[in-house]
């Protein structure tokens, strides 16, 4: 059933029917419950709107799955997008680019190489070849085992952001220790899988999406169960906690989205005047290369806690 849905939404020969895809921009109460969150404290966090304004949902029949509709400010989205493209793929973080096909410079600082490349064909190759970078404990795609020997410092800003979400949603003692940043040019997919390599399978998994939209499938703990399909748009946050933590999920389709909050500064959005690093992203000269990249791409940051409480290493 899972594979059947995956193929249905992936289809390139005929445009699939999207009428069963949950859209939290216009949530259907038959399938979706508004989640009341007990906001802890009154604090705001840089790059985000106040938690009092967050629109949090749960899906009926999918306990533990929490959906927060874009809680980022437009400049906040710009900040995280630029971190994912310009900074996180830098060495010593690990990227998927194969040393037989790409220069050392590209493997060590992909964005800089992509931006300075003069040859259009090579630029295109650099753009579409970048599919993931790993942070903290590096995911080993073959063995699926994390190890102390394959680990770098997890970016403090991303760890702090994730901890803020965790605390606000009532998950205490969360620690972000591993992340995959996925880059999806339109047309690419991510096959059905579960994320079970972490020693700690109780801590929730956090997923932040930016750029063009995706169809995300969330199934059960076996591939026999028919998954729910939902759109993930720029800024949307998905938390896989409790009984959804080990469920099958996939991205069968990335497609263009009418919403591009990072490009459209709406005067109703609160202006961010507190934080210089976020406001610097408003500068259009700074933003232009990222705008170009995102025209036909999606980015997903997928964050896990690896260690159990009190465990110091693997
Ligand atoms: C993953 C994952 C989902 C997404 O990286 O493990 O499931 O939305 N990503 O891209
Ligand atoms: Mn996953």
PDB file of C-alpha atoms and ligand atoms in Angstrom:
ATOM      1  CA  UNK A   1       0.000   0.000   0.000  1.00  0.00           C
ATOM      2  CA  UNK A   2       2.813   2.403   0.850  1.00  0.00           C
ATOM      3  CA  UNK A   3       4.627   1.690  -2.411  1.00  0.00           C
ATOM      4  CA  UNK A   4       1.417   2.020  -4.386  1.00  0.00           C
ATOM      5  CA  UNK A   5       0.810   5.522  -2.974  1.00  0.00           C
ATOM      6  CA  UNK A   6       4.454   6.430  -3.559  1.00  0.00           C
ATOM      7  CA  UNK A   7       4.191   5.456  -7.238  1.00  0.00           C
ATOM      8  CA  UNK A   8       0.851   7.207  -7.588  1.00  0.00           C
ATOM      9  CA  UNK A   9       2.212  10.572  -6.412  1.00  0.00           C
ATOM     10  CA  UNK A  10       5.553  10.147  -8.162  1.00  0.00           C
ATOM     11  CA  UNK A  11       4.003   9.589 -11.594  1.00  0.00           C
ATOM     12  CA  UNK A  12       5.445  11.748 -14.366  1.00  0.00           C
ATOM     13  CA  UNK A  13       3.367  10.354 -17.206  1.00  0.00           C
ATOM     14  CA  UNK A  14       0.052  11.585 -15.853  1.00  0.00           C
ATOM     15  CA  UNK A  15      -0.532  14.341 -13.323  1.00  0.00           C
ATOM     16  CA  UNK A  16      -1.848  12.579 -10.200  1.00  0.00           C
ATOM     17  CA  UNK A  17      -5.052  13.595  -8.454  1.00  0.00           C
ATOM     18  CA  UNK A  18      -4.026  15.685  -5.444  1.00  0.00           C
ATOM     19  CA  UNK A  19      -7.480  15.850  -3.865  1.00  0.00           C
ATOM     20  CA  UNK A  20      -6.549  13.508  -0.994  1.00  0.00           C
ATOM     21  CA  UNK A  21      -3.407  15.427  -0.075  1.00  0.00           C
ATOM     22  CA  UNK A  22      -3.851  17.273   3.228  1.00  0.00           C
ATOM     23  CA  UNK A  23      -3.186  20.963   2.849  1.00  0.00           C
ATOM     24  CA  UNK A  24      -2.691  22.760   6.139  1.00  0.00           C
ATOM     25  CA  UNK A  25      -3.178  26.079   4.423  1.00  0.00           C
ATOM     26  CA  UNK A  26      -6.825  25.063   4.334  1.00  0.00           C
ATOM     27  CA  UNK A  27      -7.090  22.195   6.848  1.00  0.00           C
ATOM     28  CA  UNK A  28     -10.079  19.890   6.537  1.00  0.00           C
ATOM     29  CA  UNK A  29     -11.500  19.215  10.004  1.00  0.00           C
ATOM     30  CA  UNK A  30     -12.460  15.723   8.962  1.00  0.00           C
ATOM     31  CA  UNK A  31      -8.802  14.732   8.909  1.00  0.00           C
ATOM     32  CA  UNK A  32      -7.059  17.305  11.030  1.00  0.00           C
ATOM     33  CA  UNK A  33      -7.258  18.472  14.652  1.00  0.00           C
ATOM     34  CA  UNK A  34      -6.013  21.810  15.813  1.00  0.00           C
ATOM     35  CA  UNK A  35      -3.498  21.160  18.556  1.00  0.00           C
ATOM     36  CA  UNK A  36      -3.515  23.431  21.535  1.00  0.00           C
ATOM     37  CA  UNK A  37       0.009  23.939  22.684  1.00  0.00           C
ATOM     38  CA  UNK A  38       0.771  25.039  26.181  1.00  0.00           C
ATOM     39  CA  UNK A  39       3.261  27.710  25.346  1.00  0.00           C
ATOM     40  CA  UNK A  40       6.028  27.642  27.914  1.00  0.00           C
ATOM     41  CA  UNK A  41       7.055  31.181  28.833  1.00  0.00           C
ATOM     42  CA  UNK A  42       6.432  34.232  26.753  1.00  0.00           C
ATOM     43  CA  UNK A  43       9.640  34.332  24.840  1.00  0.00           C
ATOM     44  CA  UNK A  44      10.110  34.849  21.144  1.00  0.00           C
ATOM     45  CA  UNK A  45      12.965  33.231  19.345  1.00  0.00           C
ATOM     46  CA  UNK A  46      15.064  34.746  16.569  1.00  0.00           C
ATOM     47  CA  UNK A  47      13.790  33.913  13.062  1.00  0.00           C
ATOM     48  CA  UNK A  48      10.381  32.759  14.384  1.00  0.00           C
ATOM     49  CA  UNK A  49       7.028  34.345  15.082  1.00  0.00           C
ATOM     50  CA  UNK A  50       5.833  34.121  18.675  1.00  0.00           C
ATOM     51  CA  UNK A  51       4.729  30.601  19.717  1.00  0.00           C
ATOM     52  CA  UNK A  52       1.373  32.157  20.701  1.00  0.00           C
ATOM     53  CA  UNK A  53       0.761  32.619  16.964  1.00  0.00           C
ATOM     54  CA  UNK A  54       1.874  29.156  15.853  1.00  0.00           C
ATOM     55  CA  UNK A  55      -0.741  27.095  14.036  1.00  0.00           C
ATOM     56  CA  UNK A  56      -0.154  23.548  15.292  1.00  0.00           C
ATOM     57  CA  UNK A  57      -2.111  20.558  14.065  1.00  0.00           C
ATOM     58  CA  UNK A  58      -2.368  16.835  14.596  1.00  0.00           C
ATOM     59  CA  UNK A  59      -3.720  14.381  12.044  1.00  0.00           C
ATOM     60  CA  UNK A  60      -6.538  12.114  13.082  1.00  0.00           C
ATOM     61  CA  UNK A  61      -5.343   8.484  13.131  1.00  0.00           C
ATOM     62  CA  UNK A  62      -1.691   9.536  13.133  1.00  0.00           C
ATOM     63  CA  UNK A  63      -0.857   9.968  16.820  1.00  0.00           C
ATOM     64  CA  UNK A  64       2.433  11.688  17.579  1.00  0.00           C
ATOM     65  CA  UNK A  65       2.689  13.515  14.268  1.00  0.00           C
ATOM     66  CA  UNK A  66       2.712  17.277  14.880  1.00  0.00           C
ATOM     67  CA  UNK A  67       2.503  19.775  12.038  1.00  0.00           C
ATOM     68  CA  UNK A  68       3.338  23.453  12.581  1.00  0.00           C
ATOM     69  CA  UNK A  69       2.388  25.658   9.707  1.00  0.00           C
ATOM     70  CA  UNK A  70       5.305  27.934   8.790  1.00  0.00           C
ATOM     71  CA  UNK A  71       6.272  29.602  12.098  1.00  0.00           C
ATOM     72  CA  UNK A  72       9.250  31.402  10.503  1.00  0.00           C
ATOM     73  CA  UNK A  73       9.396  35.088   9.638  1.00  0.00           C
ATOM     74  CA  UNK A  74      10.276  35.745   5.965  1.00  0.00           C
ATOM     75  CA  UNK A  75      13.758  36.962   6.934  1.00  0.00           C
ATOM     76  CA  UNK A  76      14.042  34.015   9.302  1.00  0.00           C
ATOM     77  CA  UNK A  77      13.458  31.653   6.370  1.00  0.00           C
ATOM     78  CA  UNK A  78      16.118  33.482   4.410  1.00  0.00           C
ATOM     79  CA  UNK A  79      18.539  33.014   7.278  1.00  0.00           C
ATOM     80  CA  UNK A  80      18.075  29.222   7.542  1.00  0.00           C
ATOM     81  CA  UNK A  81      18.033  28.761   3.761  1.00  0.00           C
ATOM     82  CA  UNK A  82      21.337  30.611   3.451  1.00  0.00           C
ATOM     83  CA  UNK A  83      22.823  28.502   6.273  1.00  0.00           C
ATOM     84  CA  UNK A  84      21.756  25.300   4.457  1.00  0.00           C
ATOM     85  CA  UNK A  85      23.211  26.368   1.122  1.00  0.00           C
ATOM     86  CA  UNK A  86      26.229  28.516   1.933  1.00  0.00           C
ATOM     87  CA  UNK A  87      27.504  27.193   5.263  1.00  0.00           C
ATOM     88  CA  UNK A  88      26.367  23.699   6.257  1.00  0.00           C
ATOM     89  CA  UNK A  89      27.797  21.921   3.166  1.00  0.00           C
ATOM     90  CA  UNK A  90      31.311  23.146   4.066  1.00  0.00           C
ATOM     91  CA  UNK A  91      34.017  20.753   5.250  1.00  0.00           C
ATOM     92  CA  UNK A  92      34.299  19.048   7.761  1.00  0.00           C
ATOM     93  CA  UNK A  93      30.575  18.357   7.248  1.00  0.00           C
ATOM     94  CA  UNK A  94      30.029  15.491   4.834  1.00  0.00           C
ATOM     95  CA  UNK A  95      28.348  15.895   1.422  1.00  0.00           C
ATOM     96  CA  UNK A  96      27.221  13.335  -1.150  1.00  0.00           C
ATOM     97  CA  UNK A  97      29.478  14.662  -3.955  1.00  0.00           C
ATOM     98  CA  UNK A  98      31.684  11.860  -5.245  1.00  0.00           C
ATOM     99  CA  UNK A  99      35.459  12.653  -5.305  1.00  0.00           C
ATOM    100  CA  UNK A 100      35.729  10.817  -8.645  1.00  0.00           C
ATOM    101  CA  UNK A 101      33.326  13.306 -10.194  1.00  0.00           C
ATOM    102  CA  UNK A 102      33.931  16.543  -8.291  1.00  0.00           C
ATOM    103  CA  UNK A 103      36.948  18.644  -7.318  1.00  0.00           C
ATOM    104  CA  UNK A 104      38.207  18.933  -3.756  1.00  0.00           C
ATOM    105  CA  UNK A 105      37.093  22.567  -3.803  1.00  0.00           C
ATOM    106  CA  UNK A 106      33.510  21.531  -4.592  1.00  0.00           C
ATOM    107  CA  UNK A 107      33.499  18.866  -1.897  1.00  0.00           C
ATOM    108  CA  UNK A 108      34.897  21.306   0.683  1.00  0.00           C
ATOM    109  CA  UNK A 109      32.780  24.341  -0.210  1.00  0.00           C
ATOM    110  CA  UNK A 110      30.091  23.463  -2.718  1.00  0.00           C
ATOM    111  CA  UNK A 111      28.194  26.786  -2.689  1.00  0.00           C
ATOM    112  CA  UNK A 112      31.292  28.857  -3.319  1.00  0.00           C
ATOM    113  CA  UNK A 113      32.254  26.618  -6.269  1.00  0.00           C
ATOM    114  CA  UNK A 114      28.731  26.700  -7.669  1.00  0.00           C
ATOM    115  CA  UNK A 115      28.562  30.491  -7.424  1.00  0.00           C
ATOM    116  CA  UNK A 116      31.968  31.146  -8.992  1.00  0.00           C
ATOM    117  CA  UNK A 117      31.684  28.548 -11.787  1.00  0.00           C
ATOM    118  CA  UNK A 118      31.560  30.294 -15.193  1.00  0.00           C
ATOM    119  CA  UNK A 119      30.606  27.304 -17.365  1.00  0.00           C
ATOM    120  CA  UNK A 120      26.796  26.945 -17.484  1.00  0.00           C
ATOM    121  CA  UNK A 121      26.875  23.214 -18.007  1.00  0.00           C
ATOM    122  CA  UNK A 122      29.176  22.668 -15.014  1.00  0.00           C
ATOM    123  CA  UNK A 123      27.066  25.038 -12.908  1.00  0.00           C
ATOM    124  CA  UNK A 124      24.002  22.972 -13.671  1.00  0.00           C
ATOM    125  CA  UNK A 125      25.859  19.754 -12.806  1.00  0.00           C
ATOM    126  CA  UNK A 126      26.995  21.247  -9.484  1.00  0.00           C
ATOM    127  CA  UNK A 127      23.464  22.373  -8.732  1.00  0.00           C
ATOM    128  CA  UNK A 128      21.609  19.135  -9.381  1.00  0.00           C
ATOM    129  CA  UNK A 129      24.272  16.836  -7.946  1.00  0.00           C
ATOM    130  CA  UNK A 130      24.128  18.229  -4.422  1.00  0.00           C
ATOM    131  CA  UNK A 131      21.619  15.998  -2.613  1.00  0.00           C
ATOM    132  CA  UNK A 132      22.611  15.977   1.044  1.00  0.00           C
ATOM    133  CA  UNK A 133      24.982  17.126   3.712  1.00  0.00           C
ATOM    134  CA  UNK A 134      25.223  15.599   7.188  1.00  0.00           C
ATOM    135  CA  UNK A 135      25.925  17.408  10.461  1.00  0.00           C
ATOM    136  CA  UNK A 136      26.930  16.188  13.916  1.00  0.00           C
ATOM    137  CA  UNK A 137      26.936  12.382  13.925  1.00  0.00           C
ATOM    138  CA  UNK A 138      27.168  11.628  10.198  1.00  0.00           C
ATOM    139  CA  UNK A 139      24.563   9.275   8.869  1.00  0.00           C
ATOM    140  CA  UNK A 140      26.285   6.288   7.259  1.00  0.00           C
ATOM    141  CA  UNK A 141      24.038   5.518   4.276  1.00  0.00           C
ATOM    142  CA  UNK A 142      25.387   1.985   3.839  1.00  0.00           C
ATOM    143  CA  UNK A 143      25.608   0.619   7.381  1.00  0.00           C
ATOM    144  CA  UNK A 144      23.033   3.056   8.854  1.00  0.00           C
ATOM    145  CA  UNK A 145      25.172   3.033  11.994  1.00  0.00           C
ATOM    146  CA  UNK A 146      26.394   6.201  13.729  1.00  0.00           C
ATOM    147  CA  UNK A 147      29.839   6.208  15.322  1.00  0.00           C
ATOM    148  CA  UNK A 148      32.077   8.469  17.417  1.00  0.00           C
ATOM    149  CA  UNK A 149      34.643   8.317  14.594  1.00  0.00           C
ATOM    150  CA  UNK A 150      32.244   9.930  12.149  1.00  0.00           C
ATOM    151  CA  UNK A 151      31.178  13.014  13.989  1.00  0.00           C
ATOM    152  CA  UNK A 152      31.715  16.777  13.837  1.00  0.00           C
ATOM    153  CA  UNK A 153      30.443  19.638  15.900  1.00  0.00           C
ATOM    154  CA  UNK A 154      26.698  20.115  15.374  1.00  0.00           C
ATOM    155  CA  UNK A 155      25.948  23.765  14.382  1.00  0.00           C
ATOM    156  CA  UNK A 156      25.023  25.584  17.576  1.00  0.00           C
ATOM    157  CA  UNK A 157      22.372  27.780  15.944  1.00  0.00           C
ATOM    158  CA  UNK A 158      20.480  24.791  14.542  1.00  0.00           C
ATOM    159  CA  UNK A 159      20.760  22.893  17.832  1.00  0.00           C
ATOM    160  CA  UNK A 160      19.353  25.920  19.690  1.00  0.00           C
ATOM    161  CA  UNK A 161      16.485  26.373  17.213  1.00  0.00           C
ATOM    162  CA  UNK A 162      15.501  22.699  17.489  1.00  0.00           C
ATOM    163  CA  UNK A 163      15.710  22.826  21.266  1.00  0.00           C
ATOM    164  CA  UNK A 164      13.408  25.841  21.246  1.00  0.00           C
ATOM    165  CA  UNK A 165      10.800  23.876  19.262  1.00  0.00           C
ATOM    166  CA  UNK A 166      11.220  20.859  21.534  1.00  0.00           C
ATOM    167  CA  UNK A 167      10.832  22.849  24.744  1.00  0.00           C
ATOM    168  CA  UNK A 168       7.872  24.821  23.425  1.00  0.00           C
ATOM    169  CA  UNK A 169       6.103  21.586  22.477  1.00  0.00           C
ATOM    170  CA  UNK A 170       6.835  20.027  25.866  1.00  0.00           C
ATOM    171  CA  UNK A 171       9.683  17.663  24.932  1.00  0.00           C
ATOM    172  CA  UNK A 172      12.172  18.249  27.723  1.00  0.00           C
ATOM    173  CA  UNK A 173      15.922  17.574  27.574  1.00  0.00           C
ATOM    174  CA  UNK A 174      16.053  17.447  23.793  1.00  0.00           C
ATOM    175  CA  UNK A 175      19.492  17.518  22.256  1.00  0.00           C
ATOM    176  CA  UNK A 176      20.031  17.840  18.484  1.00  0.00           C
ATOM    177  CA  UNK A 177      22.975  15.596  17.654  1.00  0.00           C
ATOM    178  CA  UNK A 178      22.623  14.543  14.016  1.00  0.00           C
ATOM    179  CA  UNK A 179      21.050  16.131  10.956  1.00  0.00           C
ATOM    180  CA  UNK A 180      20.650  15.470   7.283  1.00  0.00           C
ATOM    181  CA  UNK A 181      20.101  18.497   5.093  1.00  0.00           C
ATOM    182  CA  UNK A 182      18.366  17.165   1.974  1.00  0.00           C
ATOM    183  CA  UNK A 183      18.439  19.121  -1.291  1.00  0.00           C
ATOM    184  CA  UNK A 184      15.682  18.253  -3.744  1.00  0.00           C
ATOM    185  CA  UNK A 185      15.747  19.725  -7.258  1.00  0.00           C
ATOM    186  CA  UNK A 186      12.172  19.495  -8.636  1.00  0.00           C
ATOM    187  CA  UNK A 187      11.650  15.979 -10.006  1.00  0.00           C
ATOM    188  CA  UNK A 188      13.668  14.214  -7.298  1.00  0.00           C
ATOM    189  CA  UNK A 189      12.151  11.967  -4.612  1.00  0.00           C
ATOM    190  CA  UNK A 190      13.014  10.232  -1.353  1.00  0.00           C
ATOM    191  CA  UNK A 191      11.939   6.593  -1.144  1.00  0.00           C
ATOM    192  CA  UNK A 192       9.951   5.118   1.754  1.00  0.00           C
ATOM    193  CA  UNK A 193      11.999   4.395   4.873  1.00  0.00           C
ATOM    194  CA  UNK A 194      12.022   4.544   8.657  1.00  0.00           C
ATOM    195  CA  UNK A 195      14.687   6.325  10.695  1.00  0.00           C
ATOM    196  CA  UNK A 196      15.759   3.817  13.312  1.00  0.00           C
ATOM    197  CA  UNK A 197      19.555   4.159  13.556  1.00  0.00           C
ATOM    198  CA  UNK A 198      19.492   6.377  16.628  1.00  0.00           C
ATOM    199  CA  UNK A 199      20.221   4.836  20.051  1.00  0.00           C
ATOM    200  CA  UNK A 200      17.414   7.055  21.294  1.00  0.00           C
ATOM    201  CA  UNK A 201      14.165   6.212  19.503  1.00  0.00           C
ATOM    202  CA  UNK A 202      11.980   8.071  21.991  1.00  0.00           C
ATOM    203  CA  UNK A 203      13.184  11.578  21.242  1.00  0.00           C
ATOM    204  CA  UNK A 204      11.166  13.147  18.419  1.00  0.00           C
ATOM    205  CA  UNK A 205      12.487  13.788  14.954  1.00  0.00           C
ATOM    206  CA  UNK A 206      12.219  17.385  13.692  1.00  0.00           C
ATOM    207  CA  UNK A 207      11.870  18.304  10.038  1.00  0.00           C
ATOM    208  CA  UNK A 208      12.044  21.833   8.579  1.00  0.00           C
ATOM    209  CA  UNK A 209      11.119  22.426   4.934  1.00  0.00           C
ATOM    210  CA  UNK A 210      12.072  25.384   2.746  1.00  0.00           C
ATOM    211  CA  UNK A 211      11.656  26.336  -0.908  1.00  0.00           C
ATOM    212  CA  UNK A 212       9.287  24.558  -3.286  1.00  0.00           C
ATOM    213  CA  UNK A 213       6.652  22.230  -1.888  1.00  0.00           C
ATOM    214  CA  UNK A 214       6.706  18.476  -1.414  1.00  0.00           C
ATOM    215  CA  UNK A 215       4.177  15.739  -1.015  1.00  0.00           C
ATOM    216  CA  UNK A 216       5.074  13.926   2.196  1.00  0.00           C
ATOM    217  CA  UNK A 217       3.716  10.449   2.918  1.00  0.00           C
ATOM    218  CA  UNK A 218       3.378   9.201   6.460  1.00  0.00           C
ATOM    219  CA  UNK A 219       2.369   5.579   6.878  1.00  0.00           C
ATOM    220  CA  UNK A 220       2.391   3.086   9.701  1.00  0.00           C
ATOM    221  CA  UNK A 221       5.089   0.872  11.128  1.00  0.00           C
ATOM    222  CA  UNK A 222       4.625  -1.579   8.260  1.00  0.00           C
ATOM    223  CA  UNK A 223       4.587  -0.930   4.534  1.00  0.00           C
ATOM    224  CA  UNK A 224       1.186  -2.616   4.306  1.00  0.00           C
ATOM    225  CA  UNK A 225      -0.569   0.409   5.715  1.00  0.00           C
ATOM    226  CA  UNK A 226      -1.860   3.069   3.342  1.00  0.00           C
ATOM    227  CA  UNK A 227      -0.073   6.351   4.141  1.00  0.00           C
ATOM    228  CA  UNK A 228      -1.564   9.809   4.650  1.00  0.00           C
ATOM    229  CA  UNK A 229      -0.357  12.370   2.123  1.00  0.00           C
ATOM    230  CA  UNK A 230       0.245  16.007   2.983  1.00  0.00           C
ATOM    231  CA  UNK A 231       1.842  19.047   1.388  1.00  0.00           C
ATOM    232  CA  UNK A 232       4.961  20.432   3.043  1.00  0.00           C
ATOM    233  CA  UNK A 233       5.539  24.052   2.075  1.00  0.00           C
ATOM    234  CA  UNK A 234       8.262  26.536   2.835  1.00  0.00           C
ATOM    235  CA  UNK A 235       8.681  27.014   6.567  1.00  0.00           C
ATOM    236  CA  UNK A 236       6.508  24.058   7.597  1.00  0.00           C
ATOM    237  CA  UNK A 237       7.718  22.022  10.557  1.00  0.00           C
ATOM    238  CA  UNK A 238       6.929  18.343  11.065  1.00  0.00           C
ATOM    239  CA  UNK A 239       7.608  16.586  14.351  1.00  0.00           C
ATOM    240  CA  UNK A 240       7.533  12.792  14.389  1.00  0.00           C
ATOM    241  CA  UNK A 241       7.099  11.906  18.034  1.00  0.00           C
ATOM    242  CA  UNK A 242       5.804   8.962  20.053  1.00  0.00           C
ATOM    243  CA  UNK A 243       4.061   6.349  17.917  1.00  0.00           C
ATOM    244  CA  UNK A 244       4.801   8.144  14.650  1.00  0.00           C
ATOM    245  CA  UNK A 245       8.557   8.208  15.344  1.00  0.00           C
ATOM    246  CA  UNK A 246       9.187   4.839  13.681  1.00  0.00           C
ATOM    247  CA  UNK A 247       6.610   5.072  10.906  1.00  0.00           C
ATOM    248  CA  UNK A 248       7.351   4.731   7.212  1.00  0.00           C
ATOM    249  CA  UNK A 249       7.596   8.024   5.370  1.00  0.00           C
ATOM    250  CA  UNK A 250       8.675   9.276   1.954  1.00  0.00           C
ATOM    251  CA  UNK A 251       8.735  12.238  -0.431  1.00  0.00           C
ATOM    252  CA  UNK A 252       7.302  11.039  -3.760  1.00  0.00           C
ATOM    253  CA  UNK A 253       7.100  14.465  -5.376  1.00  0.00           C
ATOM    254  CA  UNK A 254       8.598  17.948  -5.248  1.00  0.00           C
ATOM    255  CA  UNK A 255       6.611  20.514  -7.174  1.00  0.00           C
ATOM    256  CA  UNK A 256       6.386  24.258  -7.590  1.00  0.00           C
ATOM    257  CA  UNK A 257       4.552  26.224  -4.971  1.00  0.00           C
ATOM    258  CA  UNK A 258       2.632  29.445  -5.227  1.00  0.00           C
ATOM    259  CA  UNK A 259       3.860  30.481  -1.761  1.00  0.00           C
ATOM    260  CA  UNK A 260       7.403  31.796  -1.547  1.00  0.00           C
ATOM    261  CA  UNK A 261       7.395  33.621   1.793  1.00  0.00           C
ATOM    262  CA  UNK A 262      11.147  34.188   1.582  1.00  0.00           C
ATOM    263  CA  UNK A 263      10.599  36.299  -1.547  1.00  0.00           C
ATOM    264  CA  UNK A 264       7.414  38.058  -0.541  1.00  0.00           C
ATOM    265  CA  UNK A 265       7.753  40.425   2.326  1.00  0.00           C
ATOM    266  CA  UNK A 266       4.209  40.984   3.481  1.00  0.00           C
ATOM    267  CA  UNK A 267       3.616  44.097   5.536  1.00  0.00           C
ATOM    268  CA  UNK A 268       1.421  42.087   7.949  1.00  0.00           C
ATOM    269  CA  UNK A 269       4.352  39.952   9.012  1.00  0.00           C
ATOM    270  CA  UNK A 270       6.113  41.173  12.123  1.00  0.00           C
ATOM    271  CA  UNK A 271       9.299  42.962  11.272  1.00  0.00           C
ATOM    272  CA  UNK A 272      12.411  41.597  12.774  1.00  0.00           C
ATOM    273  CA  UNK A 273      14.400  44.452  14.124  1.00  0.00           C
ATOM    274  CA  UNK A 274      16.200  42.658  16.903  1.00  0.00           C
ATOM    275  CA  UNK A 275      18.581  40.380  15.217  1.00  0.00           C
ATOM    276  CA  UNK A 276      21.246  41.651  12.847  1.00  0.00           C
ATOM    277  CA  UNK A 277      22.223  38.329  11.276  1.00  0.00           C
ATOM    278  CA  UNK A 278      18.625  37.732  10.268  1.00  0.00           C
ATOM    279  CA  UNK A 279      18.042  41.275   9.025  1.00  0.00           C
ATOM    280  CA  UNK A 280      21.168  41.127   6.902  1.00  0.00           C
ATOM    281  CA  UNK A 281      19.375  38.500   4.802  1.00  0.00           C
ATOM    282  CA  UNK A 282      16.831  41.136   3.697  1.00  0.00           C
ATOM    283  CA  UNK A 283      19.477  42.696   1.479  1.00  0.00           C
ATOM    284  CA  UNK A 284      18.512  41.770  -2.106  1.00  0.00           C
ATOM    285  CA  UNK A 285      22.135  41.504  -3.262  1.00  0.00           C
ATOM    286  CA  UNK A 286      22.726  38.934  -0.558  1.00  0.00           C
ATOM    287  CA  UNK A 287      19.512  37.100  -1.363  1.00  0.00           C
ATOM    288  CA  UNK A 288      19.602  36.916  -5.207  1.00  0.00           C
ATOM    289  CA  UNK A 289      21.716  33.715  -5.573  1.00  0.00           C
ATOM    290  CA  UNK A 290      19.537  31.897  -3.033  1.00  0.00           C
ATOM    291  CA  UNK A 291      16.363  33.058  -4.793  1.00  0.00           C
ATOM    292  CA  UNK A 292      17.706  31.569  -8.044  1.00  0.00           C
ATOM    293  CA  UNK A 293      18.554  28.248  -6.410  1.00  0.00           C
ATOM    294  CA  UNK A 294      15.138  27.936  -4.761  1.00  0.00           C
ATOM    295  CA  UNK A 295      13.142  28.633  -7.937  1.00  0.00           C
ATOM    296  CA  UNK A 296      13.173  24.917  -8.664  1.00  0.00           C
ATOM    297  CA  UNK A 297      14.421  23.289  -5.468  1.00  0.00           C
ATOM    298  CA  UNK A 298      13.344  22.252  -2.025  1.00  0.00           C
ATOM    299  CA  UNK A 299      15.465  21.956   1.129  1.00  0.00           C
ATOM    300  CA  UNK A 300      14.661  19.789   4.138  1.00  0.00           C
ATOM    301  CA  UNK A 301      16.545  19.765   7.444  1.00  0.00           C
ATOM    302  CA  UNK A 302      15.956  16.527   9.307  1.00  0.00           C
ATOM    303  CA  UNK A 303      17.155  16.519  12.914  1.00  0.00           C
ATOM    304  CA  UNK A 304      17.625  13.676  15.381  1.00  0.00           C
ATOM    305  CA  UNK A 305      18.761  13.123  18.903  1.00  0.00           C
ATOM    306  CA  UNK A 306      21.120  10.140  18.849  1.00  0.00           C
ATOM    307  CA  UNK A 307      22.086   9.560  22.476  1.00  0.00           C
ATOM    308  CA  UNK A 308      19.909   8.574  25.399  1.00  0.00           C
ATOM    309  CA  UNK A 309      19.587  10.874  28.375  1.00  0.00           C
ATOM    310  CA  UNK A 310      22.816  10.725  30.405  1.00  0.00           C
ATOM    311  CA  UNK A 311      24.654   8.823  27.656  1.00  0.00           C
ATOM    312  CA  UNK A 312      27.855  10.715  26.818  1.00  0.00           C
ATOM    313  CA  UNK A 313      28.932   8.857  23.719  1.00  0.00           C
ATOM    314  CA  UNK A 314      28.167   5.842  21.548  1.00  0.00           C
TER     315      UNK A 314
HETATM  316  C1  LIG B   1      14.845  12.146   5.991  1.00  0.00           C
HETATM  317  C2  LIG B   1      13.457  12.475   5.597  1.00  0.00           C
HETATM  318  C3  LIG B   1      11.842  13.999   4.705  1.00  0.00           C
HETATM  319  C4  LIG B   1      11.684  15.268   3.909  1.00  0.00           C
HETATM  320  O1  LIG B   1      15.765  12.916   5.674  1.00  0.00           O
HETATM  321  O2  LIG B   1      15.036  11.105   6.664  1.00  0.00           O
HETATM  322  O3  LIG B   1      12.601  11.683   5.853  1.00  0.00           O
HETATM  323  O4  LIG B   1      10.659  15.924   4.106  1.00  0.00           O
HETATM  324  N1  LIG B   1      13.185  13.644   4.966  1.00  0.00           N
HETATM  325  O5  LIG B   1      12.542  15.600   3.085  1.00  0.00           O
HETATM  326 MN1  LIG B   2      13.267  10.094   7.249  1.00  0.00          MN
END
